[in-house]
Coordinates of C-alpha atoms in Angstrom, one line a residue:
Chain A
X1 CA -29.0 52.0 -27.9
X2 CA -25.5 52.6 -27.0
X3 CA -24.2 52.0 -23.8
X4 CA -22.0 55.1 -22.6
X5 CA -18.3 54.4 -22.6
X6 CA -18.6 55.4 -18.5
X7 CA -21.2 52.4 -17.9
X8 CA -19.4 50.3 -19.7
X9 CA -15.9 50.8 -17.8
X10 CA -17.9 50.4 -14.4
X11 CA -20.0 47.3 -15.2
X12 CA -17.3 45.0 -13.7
X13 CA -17.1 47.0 -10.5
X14 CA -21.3 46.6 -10.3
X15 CA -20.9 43.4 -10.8
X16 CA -18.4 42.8 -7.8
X17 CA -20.5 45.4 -5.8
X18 CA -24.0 43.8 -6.4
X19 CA -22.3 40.0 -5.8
X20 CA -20.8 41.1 -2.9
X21 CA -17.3 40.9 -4.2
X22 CA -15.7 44.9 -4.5
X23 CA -13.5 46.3 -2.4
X24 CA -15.2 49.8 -0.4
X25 CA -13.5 51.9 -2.9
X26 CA -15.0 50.3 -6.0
X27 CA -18.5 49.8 -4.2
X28 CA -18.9 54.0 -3.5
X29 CA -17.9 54.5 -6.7
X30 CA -20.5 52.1 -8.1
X31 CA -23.0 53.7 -5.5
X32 CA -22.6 56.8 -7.2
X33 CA -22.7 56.2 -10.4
X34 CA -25.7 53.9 -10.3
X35 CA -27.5 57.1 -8.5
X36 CA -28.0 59.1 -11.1
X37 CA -28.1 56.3 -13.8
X38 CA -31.3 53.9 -14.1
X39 CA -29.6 51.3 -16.6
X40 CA -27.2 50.4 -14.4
X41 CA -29.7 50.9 -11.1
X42 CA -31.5 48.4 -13.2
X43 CA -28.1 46.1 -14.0
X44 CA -27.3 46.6 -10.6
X45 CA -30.6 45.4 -8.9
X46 CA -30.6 42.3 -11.6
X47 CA -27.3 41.1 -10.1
X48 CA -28.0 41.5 -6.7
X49 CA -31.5 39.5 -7.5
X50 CA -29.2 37.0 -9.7
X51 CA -26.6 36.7 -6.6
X52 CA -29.9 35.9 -4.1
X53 CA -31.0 33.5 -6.2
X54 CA -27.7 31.9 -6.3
X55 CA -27.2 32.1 -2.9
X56 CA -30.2 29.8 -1.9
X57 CA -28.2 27.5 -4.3
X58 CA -25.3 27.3 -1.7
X59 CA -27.3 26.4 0.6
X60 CA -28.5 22.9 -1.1
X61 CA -27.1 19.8 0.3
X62 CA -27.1 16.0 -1.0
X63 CA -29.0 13.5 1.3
X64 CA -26.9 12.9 4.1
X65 CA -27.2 9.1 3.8
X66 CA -25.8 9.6 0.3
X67 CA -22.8 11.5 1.6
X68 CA -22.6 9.2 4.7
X69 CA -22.4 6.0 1.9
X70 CA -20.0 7.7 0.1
X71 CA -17.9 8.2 3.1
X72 CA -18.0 4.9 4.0
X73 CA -16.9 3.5 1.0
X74 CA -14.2 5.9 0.9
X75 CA -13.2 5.0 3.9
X76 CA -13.4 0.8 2.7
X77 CA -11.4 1.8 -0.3
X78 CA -8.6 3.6 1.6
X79 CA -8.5 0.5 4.1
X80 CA -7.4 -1.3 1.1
X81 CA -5.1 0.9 -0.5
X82 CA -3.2 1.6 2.8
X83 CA -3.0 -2.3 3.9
X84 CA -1.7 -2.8 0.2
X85 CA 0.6 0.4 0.0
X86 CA 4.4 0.3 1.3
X87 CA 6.6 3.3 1.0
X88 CA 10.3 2.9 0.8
X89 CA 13.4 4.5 0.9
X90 CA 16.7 4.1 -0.6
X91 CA 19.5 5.5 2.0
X92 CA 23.1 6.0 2.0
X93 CA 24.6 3.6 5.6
X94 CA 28.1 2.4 6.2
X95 CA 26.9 -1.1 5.2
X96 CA 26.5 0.4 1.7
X97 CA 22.8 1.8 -0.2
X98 CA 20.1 -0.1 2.3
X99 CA 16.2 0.2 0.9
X100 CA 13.8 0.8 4.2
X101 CA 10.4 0.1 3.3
X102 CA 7.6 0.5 5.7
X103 CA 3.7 -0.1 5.3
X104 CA 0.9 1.4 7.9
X105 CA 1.4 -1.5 9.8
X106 CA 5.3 -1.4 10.5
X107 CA 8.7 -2.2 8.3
X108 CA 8.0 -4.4 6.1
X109 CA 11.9 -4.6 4.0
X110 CA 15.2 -3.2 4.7
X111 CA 17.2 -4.6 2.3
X112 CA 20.9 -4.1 1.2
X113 CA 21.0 -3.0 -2.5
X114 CA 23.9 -4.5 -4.9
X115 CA 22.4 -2.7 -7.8
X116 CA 19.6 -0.8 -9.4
X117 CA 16.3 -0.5 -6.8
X118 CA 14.4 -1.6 -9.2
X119 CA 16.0 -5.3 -9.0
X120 CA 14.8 -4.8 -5.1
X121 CA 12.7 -7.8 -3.6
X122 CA 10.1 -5.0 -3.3
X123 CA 9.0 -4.8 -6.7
X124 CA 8.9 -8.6 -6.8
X125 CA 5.9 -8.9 -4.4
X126 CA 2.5 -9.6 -5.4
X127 CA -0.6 -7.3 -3.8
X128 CA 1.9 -4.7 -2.9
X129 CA 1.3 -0.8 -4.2
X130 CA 4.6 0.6 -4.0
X131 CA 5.2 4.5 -3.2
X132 CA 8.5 6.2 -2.5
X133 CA 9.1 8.6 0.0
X134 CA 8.3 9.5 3.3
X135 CA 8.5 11.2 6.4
X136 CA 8.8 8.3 9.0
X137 CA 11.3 6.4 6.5
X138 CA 13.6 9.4 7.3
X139 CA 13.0 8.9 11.2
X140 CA 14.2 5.0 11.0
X141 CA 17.4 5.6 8.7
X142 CA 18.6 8.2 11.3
X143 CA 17.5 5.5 14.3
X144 CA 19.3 2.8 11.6
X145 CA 22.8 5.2 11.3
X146 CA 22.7 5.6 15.5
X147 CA 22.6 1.5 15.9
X148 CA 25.0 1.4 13.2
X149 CA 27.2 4.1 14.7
X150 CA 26.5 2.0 18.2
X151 CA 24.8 4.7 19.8
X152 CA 21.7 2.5 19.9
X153 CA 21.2 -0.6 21.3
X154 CA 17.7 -1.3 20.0
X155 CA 15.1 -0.8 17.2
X156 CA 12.2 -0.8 19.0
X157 CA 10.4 -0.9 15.4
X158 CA 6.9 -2.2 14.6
X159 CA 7.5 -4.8 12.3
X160 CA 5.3 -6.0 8.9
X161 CA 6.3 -9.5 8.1
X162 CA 4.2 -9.8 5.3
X163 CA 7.6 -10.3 3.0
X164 CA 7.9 -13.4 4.9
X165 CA 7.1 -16.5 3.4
X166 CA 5.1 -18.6 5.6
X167 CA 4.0 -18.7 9.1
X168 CA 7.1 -20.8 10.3
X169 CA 9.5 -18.1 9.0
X170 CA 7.1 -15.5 10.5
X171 CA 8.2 -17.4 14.2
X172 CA 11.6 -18.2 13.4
X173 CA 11.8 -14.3 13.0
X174 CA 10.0 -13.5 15.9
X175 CA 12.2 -16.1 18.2
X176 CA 15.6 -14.3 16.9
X177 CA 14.2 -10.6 17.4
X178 CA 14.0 -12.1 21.0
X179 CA 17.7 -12.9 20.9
X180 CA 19.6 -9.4 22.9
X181 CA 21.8 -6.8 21.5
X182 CA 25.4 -8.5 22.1
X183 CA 24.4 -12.0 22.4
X184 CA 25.0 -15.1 19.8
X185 CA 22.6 -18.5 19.4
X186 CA 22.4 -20.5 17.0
X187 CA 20.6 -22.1 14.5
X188 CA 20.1 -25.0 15.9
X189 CA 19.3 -22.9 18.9
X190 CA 16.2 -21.3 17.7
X191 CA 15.4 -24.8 16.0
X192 CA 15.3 -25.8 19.8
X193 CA 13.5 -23.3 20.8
X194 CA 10.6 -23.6 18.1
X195 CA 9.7 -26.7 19.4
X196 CA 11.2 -28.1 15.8
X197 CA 14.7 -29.3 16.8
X198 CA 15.6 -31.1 13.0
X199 CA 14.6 -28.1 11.7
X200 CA 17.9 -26.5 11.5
X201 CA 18.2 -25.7 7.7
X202 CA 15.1 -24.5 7.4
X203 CA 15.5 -22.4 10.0
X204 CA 19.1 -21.2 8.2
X205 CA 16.7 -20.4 5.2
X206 CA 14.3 -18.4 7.2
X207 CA 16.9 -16.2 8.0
X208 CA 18.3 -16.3 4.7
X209 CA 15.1 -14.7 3.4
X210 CA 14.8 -12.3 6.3
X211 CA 13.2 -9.4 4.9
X212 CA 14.5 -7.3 7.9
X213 CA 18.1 -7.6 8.6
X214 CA 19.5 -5.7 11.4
X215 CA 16.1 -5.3 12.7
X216 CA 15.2 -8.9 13.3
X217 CA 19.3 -9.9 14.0
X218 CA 19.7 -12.6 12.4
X219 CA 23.3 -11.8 12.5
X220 CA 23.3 -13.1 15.9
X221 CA 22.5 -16.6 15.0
X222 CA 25.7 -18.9 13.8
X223 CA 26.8 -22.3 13.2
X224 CA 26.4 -25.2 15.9
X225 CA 30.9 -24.7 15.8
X226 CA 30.5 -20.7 16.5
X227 CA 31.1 -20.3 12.4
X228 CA 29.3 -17.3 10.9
X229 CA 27.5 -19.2 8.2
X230 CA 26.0 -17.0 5.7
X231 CA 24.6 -13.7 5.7
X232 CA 22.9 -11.0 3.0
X233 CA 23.9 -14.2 0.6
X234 CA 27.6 -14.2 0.8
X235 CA 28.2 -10.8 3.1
X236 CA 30.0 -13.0 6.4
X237 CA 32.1 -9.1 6.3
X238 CA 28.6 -7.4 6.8
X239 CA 27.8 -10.0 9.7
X240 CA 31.3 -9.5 11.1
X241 CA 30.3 -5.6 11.1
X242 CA 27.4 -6.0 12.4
X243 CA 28.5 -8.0 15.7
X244 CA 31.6 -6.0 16.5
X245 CA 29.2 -3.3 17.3
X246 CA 27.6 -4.9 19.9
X247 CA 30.8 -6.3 21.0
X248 CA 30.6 -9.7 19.9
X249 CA 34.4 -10.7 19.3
X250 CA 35.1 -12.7 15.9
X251 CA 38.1 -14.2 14.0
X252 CA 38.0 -13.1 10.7
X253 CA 40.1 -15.1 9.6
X254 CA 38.3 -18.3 10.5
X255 CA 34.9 -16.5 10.1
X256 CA 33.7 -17.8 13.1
X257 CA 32.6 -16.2 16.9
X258 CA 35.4 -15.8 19.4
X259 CA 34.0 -18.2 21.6
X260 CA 36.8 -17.8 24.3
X261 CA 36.2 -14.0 24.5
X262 CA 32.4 -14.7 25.7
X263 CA 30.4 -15.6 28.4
X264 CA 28.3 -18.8 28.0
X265 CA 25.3 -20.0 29.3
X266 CA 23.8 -23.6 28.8
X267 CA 20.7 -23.5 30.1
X268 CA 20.8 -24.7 34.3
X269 CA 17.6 -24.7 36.8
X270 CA 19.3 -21.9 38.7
X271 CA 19.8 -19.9 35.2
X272 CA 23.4 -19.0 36.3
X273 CA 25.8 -18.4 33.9
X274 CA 29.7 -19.1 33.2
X275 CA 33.1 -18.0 32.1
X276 CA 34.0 -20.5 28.8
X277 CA 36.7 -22.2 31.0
X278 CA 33.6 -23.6 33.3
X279 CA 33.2 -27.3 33.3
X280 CA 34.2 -27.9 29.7
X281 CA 31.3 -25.5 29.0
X282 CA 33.6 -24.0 26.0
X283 CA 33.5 -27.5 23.8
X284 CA 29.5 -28.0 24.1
X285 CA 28.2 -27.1 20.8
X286 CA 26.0 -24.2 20.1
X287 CA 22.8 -25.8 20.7
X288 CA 21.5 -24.1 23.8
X289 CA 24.5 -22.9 24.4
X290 CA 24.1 -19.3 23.9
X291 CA 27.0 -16.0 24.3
X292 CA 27.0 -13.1 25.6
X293 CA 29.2 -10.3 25.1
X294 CA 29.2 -9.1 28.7
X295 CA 27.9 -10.0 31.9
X296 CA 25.8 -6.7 31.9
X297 CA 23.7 -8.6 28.7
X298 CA 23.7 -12.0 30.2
X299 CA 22.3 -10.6 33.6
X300 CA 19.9 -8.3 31.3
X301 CA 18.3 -11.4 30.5
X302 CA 17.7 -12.3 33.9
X303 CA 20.9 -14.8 34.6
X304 CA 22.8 -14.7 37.5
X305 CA 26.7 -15.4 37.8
X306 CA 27.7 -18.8 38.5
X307 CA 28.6 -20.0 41.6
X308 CA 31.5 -22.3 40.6
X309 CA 33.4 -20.7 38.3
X310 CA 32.2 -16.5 39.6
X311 CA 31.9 -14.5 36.3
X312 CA 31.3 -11.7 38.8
X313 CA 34.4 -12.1 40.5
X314 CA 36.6 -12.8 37.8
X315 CA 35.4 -11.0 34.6
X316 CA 36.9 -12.2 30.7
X317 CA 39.2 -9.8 29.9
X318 CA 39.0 -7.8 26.7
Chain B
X1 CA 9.3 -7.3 18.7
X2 CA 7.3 -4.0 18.5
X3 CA 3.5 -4.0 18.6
X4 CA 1.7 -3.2 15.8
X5 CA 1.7 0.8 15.8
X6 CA 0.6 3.0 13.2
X7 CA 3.7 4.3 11.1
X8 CA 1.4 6.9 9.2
X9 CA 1.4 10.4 11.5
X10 CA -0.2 12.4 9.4
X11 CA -4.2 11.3 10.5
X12 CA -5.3 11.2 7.0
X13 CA -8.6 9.7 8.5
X14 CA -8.9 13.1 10.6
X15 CA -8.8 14.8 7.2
X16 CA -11.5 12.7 5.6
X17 CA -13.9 13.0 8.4
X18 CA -13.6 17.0 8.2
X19 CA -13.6 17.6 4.6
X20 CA -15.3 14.6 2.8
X21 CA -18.7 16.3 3.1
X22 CA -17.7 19.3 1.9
X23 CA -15.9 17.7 -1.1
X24 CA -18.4 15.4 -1.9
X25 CA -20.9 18.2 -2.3
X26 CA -18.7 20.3 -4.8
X27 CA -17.9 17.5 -6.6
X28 CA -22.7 16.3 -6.3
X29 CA -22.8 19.5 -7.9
X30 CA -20.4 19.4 -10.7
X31 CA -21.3 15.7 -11.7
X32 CA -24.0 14.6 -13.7
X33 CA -25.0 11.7 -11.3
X34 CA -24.5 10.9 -8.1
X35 CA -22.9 7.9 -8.3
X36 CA -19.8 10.2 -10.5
X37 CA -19.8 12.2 -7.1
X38 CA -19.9 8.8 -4.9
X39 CA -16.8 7.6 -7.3
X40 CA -14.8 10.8 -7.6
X41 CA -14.6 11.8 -4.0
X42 CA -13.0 8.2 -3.5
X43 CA -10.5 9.2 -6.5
X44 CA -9.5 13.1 -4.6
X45 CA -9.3 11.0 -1.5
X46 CA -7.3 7.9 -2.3
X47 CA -4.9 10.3 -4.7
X48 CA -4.8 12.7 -1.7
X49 CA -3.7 9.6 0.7
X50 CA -0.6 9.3 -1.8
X51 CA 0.7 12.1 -1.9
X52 CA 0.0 13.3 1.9
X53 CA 3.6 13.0 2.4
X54 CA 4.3 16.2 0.0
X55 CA 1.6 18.3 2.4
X56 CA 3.5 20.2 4.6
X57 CA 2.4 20.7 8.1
X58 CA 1.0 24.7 7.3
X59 CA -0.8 23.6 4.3
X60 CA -4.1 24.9 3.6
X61 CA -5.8 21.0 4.0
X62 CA -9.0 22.2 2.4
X63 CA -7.3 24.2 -0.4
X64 CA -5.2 21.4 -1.3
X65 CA -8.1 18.8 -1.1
X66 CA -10.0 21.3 -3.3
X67 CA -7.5 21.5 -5.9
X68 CA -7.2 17.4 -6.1
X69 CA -11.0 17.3 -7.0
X70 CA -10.9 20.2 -9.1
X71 CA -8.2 18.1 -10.9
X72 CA -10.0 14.3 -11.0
X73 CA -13.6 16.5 -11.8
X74 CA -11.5 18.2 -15.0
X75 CA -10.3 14.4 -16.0
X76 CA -13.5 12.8 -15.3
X77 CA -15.2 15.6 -17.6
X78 CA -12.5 15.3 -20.4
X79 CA -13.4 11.6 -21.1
X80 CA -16.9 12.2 -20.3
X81 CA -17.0 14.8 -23.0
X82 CA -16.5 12.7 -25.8
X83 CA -18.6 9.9 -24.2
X84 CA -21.6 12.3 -24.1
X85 CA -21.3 14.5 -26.3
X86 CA -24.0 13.0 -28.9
X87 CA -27.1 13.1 -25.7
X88 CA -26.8 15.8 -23.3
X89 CA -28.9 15.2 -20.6
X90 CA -28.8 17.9 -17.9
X91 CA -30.4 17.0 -14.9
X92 CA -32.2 19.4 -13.1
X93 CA -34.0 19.0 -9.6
X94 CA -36.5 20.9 -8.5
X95 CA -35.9 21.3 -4.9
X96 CA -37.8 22.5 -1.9
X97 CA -38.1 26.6 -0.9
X98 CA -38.7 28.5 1.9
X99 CA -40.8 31.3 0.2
X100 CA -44.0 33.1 0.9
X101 CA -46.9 31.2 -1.0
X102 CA -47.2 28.6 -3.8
X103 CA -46.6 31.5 -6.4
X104 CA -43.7 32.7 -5.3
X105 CA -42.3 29.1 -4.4
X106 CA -43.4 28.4 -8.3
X107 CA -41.8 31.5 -9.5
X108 CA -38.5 30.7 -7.0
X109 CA -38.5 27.0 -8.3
X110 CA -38.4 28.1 -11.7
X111 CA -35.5 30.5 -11.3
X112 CA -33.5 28.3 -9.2
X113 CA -33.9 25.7 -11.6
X114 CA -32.9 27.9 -14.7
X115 CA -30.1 29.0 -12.7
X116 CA -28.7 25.7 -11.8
X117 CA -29.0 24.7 -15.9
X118 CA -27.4 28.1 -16.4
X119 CA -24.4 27.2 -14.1
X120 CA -24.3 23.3 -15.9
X121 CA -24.1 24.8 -19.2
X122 CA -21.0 27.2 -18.7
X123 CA -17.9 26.8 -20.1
X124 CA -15.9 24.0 -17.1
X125 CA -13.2 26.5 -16.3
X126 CA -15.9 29.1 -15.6
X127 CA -18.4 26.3 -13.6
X128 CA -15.8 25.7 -12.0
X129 CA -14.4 29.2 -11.0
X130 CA -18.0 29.7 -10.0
X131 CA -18.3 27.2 -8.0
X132 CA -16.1 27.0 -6.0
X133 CA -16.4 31.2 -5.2
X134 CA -19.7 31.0 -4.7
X135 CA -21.0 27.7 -3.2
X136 CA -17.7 27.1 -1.3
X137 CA -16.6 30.5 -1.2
X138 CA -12.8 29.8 -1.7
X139 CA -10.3 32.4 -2.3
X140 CA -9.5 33.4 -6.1
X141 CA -5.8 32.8 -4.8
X142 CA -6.9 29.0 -3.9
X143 CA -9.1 29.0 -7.0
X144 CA -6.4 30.2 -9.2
X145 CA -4.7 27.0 -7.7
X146 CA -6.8 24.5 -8.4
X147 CA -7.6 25.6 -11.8
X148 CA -3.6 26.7 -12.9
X149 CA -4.3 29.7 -13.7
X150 CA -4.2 33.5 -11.9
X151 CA -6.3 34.7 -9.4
X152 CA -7.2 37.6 -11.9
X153 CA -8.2 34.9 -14.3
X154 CA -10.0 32.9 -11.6
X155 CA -12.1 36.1 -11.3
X156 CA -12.8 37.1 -14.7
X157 CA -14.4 33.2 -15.2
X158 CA -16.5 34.3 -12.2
X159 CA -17.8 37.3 -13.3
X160 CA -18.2 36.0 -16.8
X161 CA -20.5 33.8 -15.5
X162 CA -22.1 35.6 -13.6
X163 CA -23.1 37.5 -16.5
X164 CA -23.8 34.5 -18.5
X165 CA -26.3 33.2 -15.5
X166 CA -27.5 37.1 -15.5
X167 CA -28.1 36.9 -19.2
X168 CA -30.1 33.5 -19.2
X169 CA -32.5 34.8 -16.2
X170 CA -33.4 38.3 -18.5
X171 CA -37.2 38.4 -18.8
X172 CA -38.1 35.8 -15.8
X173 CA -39.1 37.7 -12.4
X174 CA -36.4 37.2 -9.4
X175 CA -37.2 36.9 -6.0
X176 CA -37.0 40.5 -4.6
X177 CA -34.5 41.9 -2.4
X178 CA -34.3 44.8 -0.5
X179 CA -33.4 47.9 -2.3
X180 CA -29.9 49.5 -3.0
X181 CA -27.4 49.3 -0.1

């Protein structure tokens, strides 16, 4: 038998009615209609039977230990990926297109492009899942473009030196992130300092390889003479950049740190520190010697003015 | 140098512990085996973990989370297809029911059971439409999402298979309900 053209044009509205899915309009109409016919009462009853049934469905849940061993593995898997996975960042600076590229752990590269990202030391890495983008990338170039600018002293930045390549490099890095915003050591310095003193051109290669300029500085390090060295392979201009924002006075000519223009410390039991013209203090090579662009940085490292020759009382002028 | 801090803000491990259940038991009752539902809720949550930088902070989490499984289920099912298209096995589990007496729990098993083959043998875009409408009880705006299409068409899969489960449970006696509202 045929269905009447009226059943037939209501049947998706019973449907939605019976399911639990029709507006109040569409349900009164249904209500109606399936009043005074008993196909459709029938239809009707069927779906709400079929919706009951599939209701007890919903309810049905997979063993919680299989959900909680799922979970777990999930969260195994993701440990992986996210200690493998390094987002990065190609920005526009003053210095020219710098990549930033952090992983969960911390920045892991920031590295000043000459060409195509894809030649960037980034892709070169082994056990590293690259990804592009970010939201905290865009929080450390405008942190990068305030140091730059000199509105920032410091990038307090969590750090992943995983780029480094061995655990000597790893503390050559860490001992020149401890060198202060407007003050100069020197390779041989930090060679000191490591306990490794003949170390000196490995330590000149550790920074070479630095796989976060500007964040660990190791445009503060220089020559044993006060001569920049190297820097970004042959970028002595970025170097020279980089410490006349902090106030570090160079010649460019010579390529080398105005020693003159700087205060100078050579370690002393009472930690005081001197104007260059101090006991010859100017001629000692940059060993321990370090600079310092102003007394406000020396005495931020917990020095104190000499006594003889009263950087306090008579400041370098500038 | 800075202490070791983490760089990723958006808690992505706050988002696994409130949706993974939920997720895992759409995607238990779209796979075949367990183990497919162990190894694609890692897939929606590792591919979500990627690309939780494009979620903005008034996303709808669950929607979005929803619409990566719905994604990974449809690829998973694609290659499965073909892989078993020469032995269909569809697994059906007779489960536990509150019901009156062992009759009408033998009469309820039965239906469920029918019922859950019916819903495993419909077309995937209208398993899925279904699904996720009635045992998650999604939105057909959010469902329309997840399975690119419109919210109208996200509804007409529903009812069609609805009528489809109707149509495969003619002539076997439903649990009563209680008459007209």
């Amino acid at each position: 038998m045929k269905k009447p053209q009226s059943c037939i044009q209501i049947e998706p509205d019973l449907i939605a009615t019976a399911t639990g899915e029709a507006s109040a309009a569409a349900a009164g109409q249904v209500q109606a209609h399936v009043a005074t016919c008993r196909a459709c009462r029938d239809d009707f009853a069927r779906y709400r039977a079929v919706d009951a049934v599939v209701g007890t469905l919903r309810g049905d849940m997979p063993p919680a230990a299989d959900a909680d061993a799922a979970r777990a593995r999930l969260l195994g898997r993701l440990a992986d990926l996210k200690s493998r996975l390094v987002s990065y960042k190609v920005f526009p600076s003053p210095l020219g297109p710098i990549l930033i590229a952090a992983s969960e752990h911390g920045v892991a590269l920031v590295e000043y492009l000459r060409g195509d990202v894809a030649d960037s030391r980034l892709f070169r890495m082994a056990g590293v899942d690259t990804q592009e983008g970010g939201a905290a990338l865009e929080r450390l170039h405008r942190e990068l473009l305030d140091y730059l600018a000199g509105r920032r002293t410091r990038l307090e930045w969590p750090l992943d030196l995983r780029f480094a390549r061995s655990d000597f490099e790893r503390a050559v890095l860490q001992a020149t992130a401890a060198v202060p915003y407007g003050a100069v050591s020197s390779y041989t310095g930090i060679a000191g300092e490591l306990g490794k003193p003949s170390a000196v051109r490995a330590v000149a290669q550790a920074l070479r390889h630095n796989p976060v300029p500007i964040v660990v500085p190791c445009h503060r390090i220089v020559g044993i003479a006060g001569d920049l060295v190297g820097y970004a392979g042959d970028r002595l201009g970025l170097k020279e950049r980089l410490l006349a924002v902090e106030g570090v006075p160079t010649a460019h000519a010579r390529s080398r740190i105005v020693r003159e223009a700087m205060y100078h410390y050579d370690p002393n039991p009472d930690r005081q520190y001197c104007v260059p013209s101090c006991g010859g203090i100017l001629h000692r090579p940059l060993g321990q010697v370090k600079l310092f662009a102003s007394r406000e940085i020396a005495q931020s490292v917990g020095l104190s003015p000499c006594v003889d020759c009263r950087p306090d009382l008579h400041p370098l002028a500038h | 140098m800075g202490e070791i801090v983490q760089l990723d803000e958006t808690g992505f491990e706050t988002i696994v512990a409130t949706h993974h259940g939920e997720i895992f038991r759409y995607l238990r009752r779209l796979a075949w085996r367990a183990a497919e539902a162990d190894d694609l809720s890692q897939e929606t949550f590792l591919r979500a973990y990627r690309a939780r930088q494009r979620l903005t902070a008034d996303a709808n989490v669950r929607a979005w989370l929803f619409a990566i499984a719905t994604n990974v289920f449809r690829n998973h099912a694609r290659s499965e297809r073909r892989r078993r298209a020469a032995h269909d096995t569809v697994r059906a589990t007779r489960r536990e029911l509150e019901t009156d007496g062992p009759e009408a729990e033998a009469v309820a098993g039965e239906v469920r059971t029918l019922t859950e083959q019916a819903i495993r043998a419909l077309p995937l875009k209208q398993r899925l439409a279904f699904t996720l409408r009635k045992m998650h009880e999604l939105d057909y705006e959010v469902i329309g999402q997840s399975l690119e299409c419109s919210p109208e068409s996200a509804r007409a899969h529903v009812f069609q298979a609805l009528r489809k489960i109707r149509t495969t449970l003619n002539g076997h006696a439903l649990p009563a309900t209680e008459p007209t509202r």
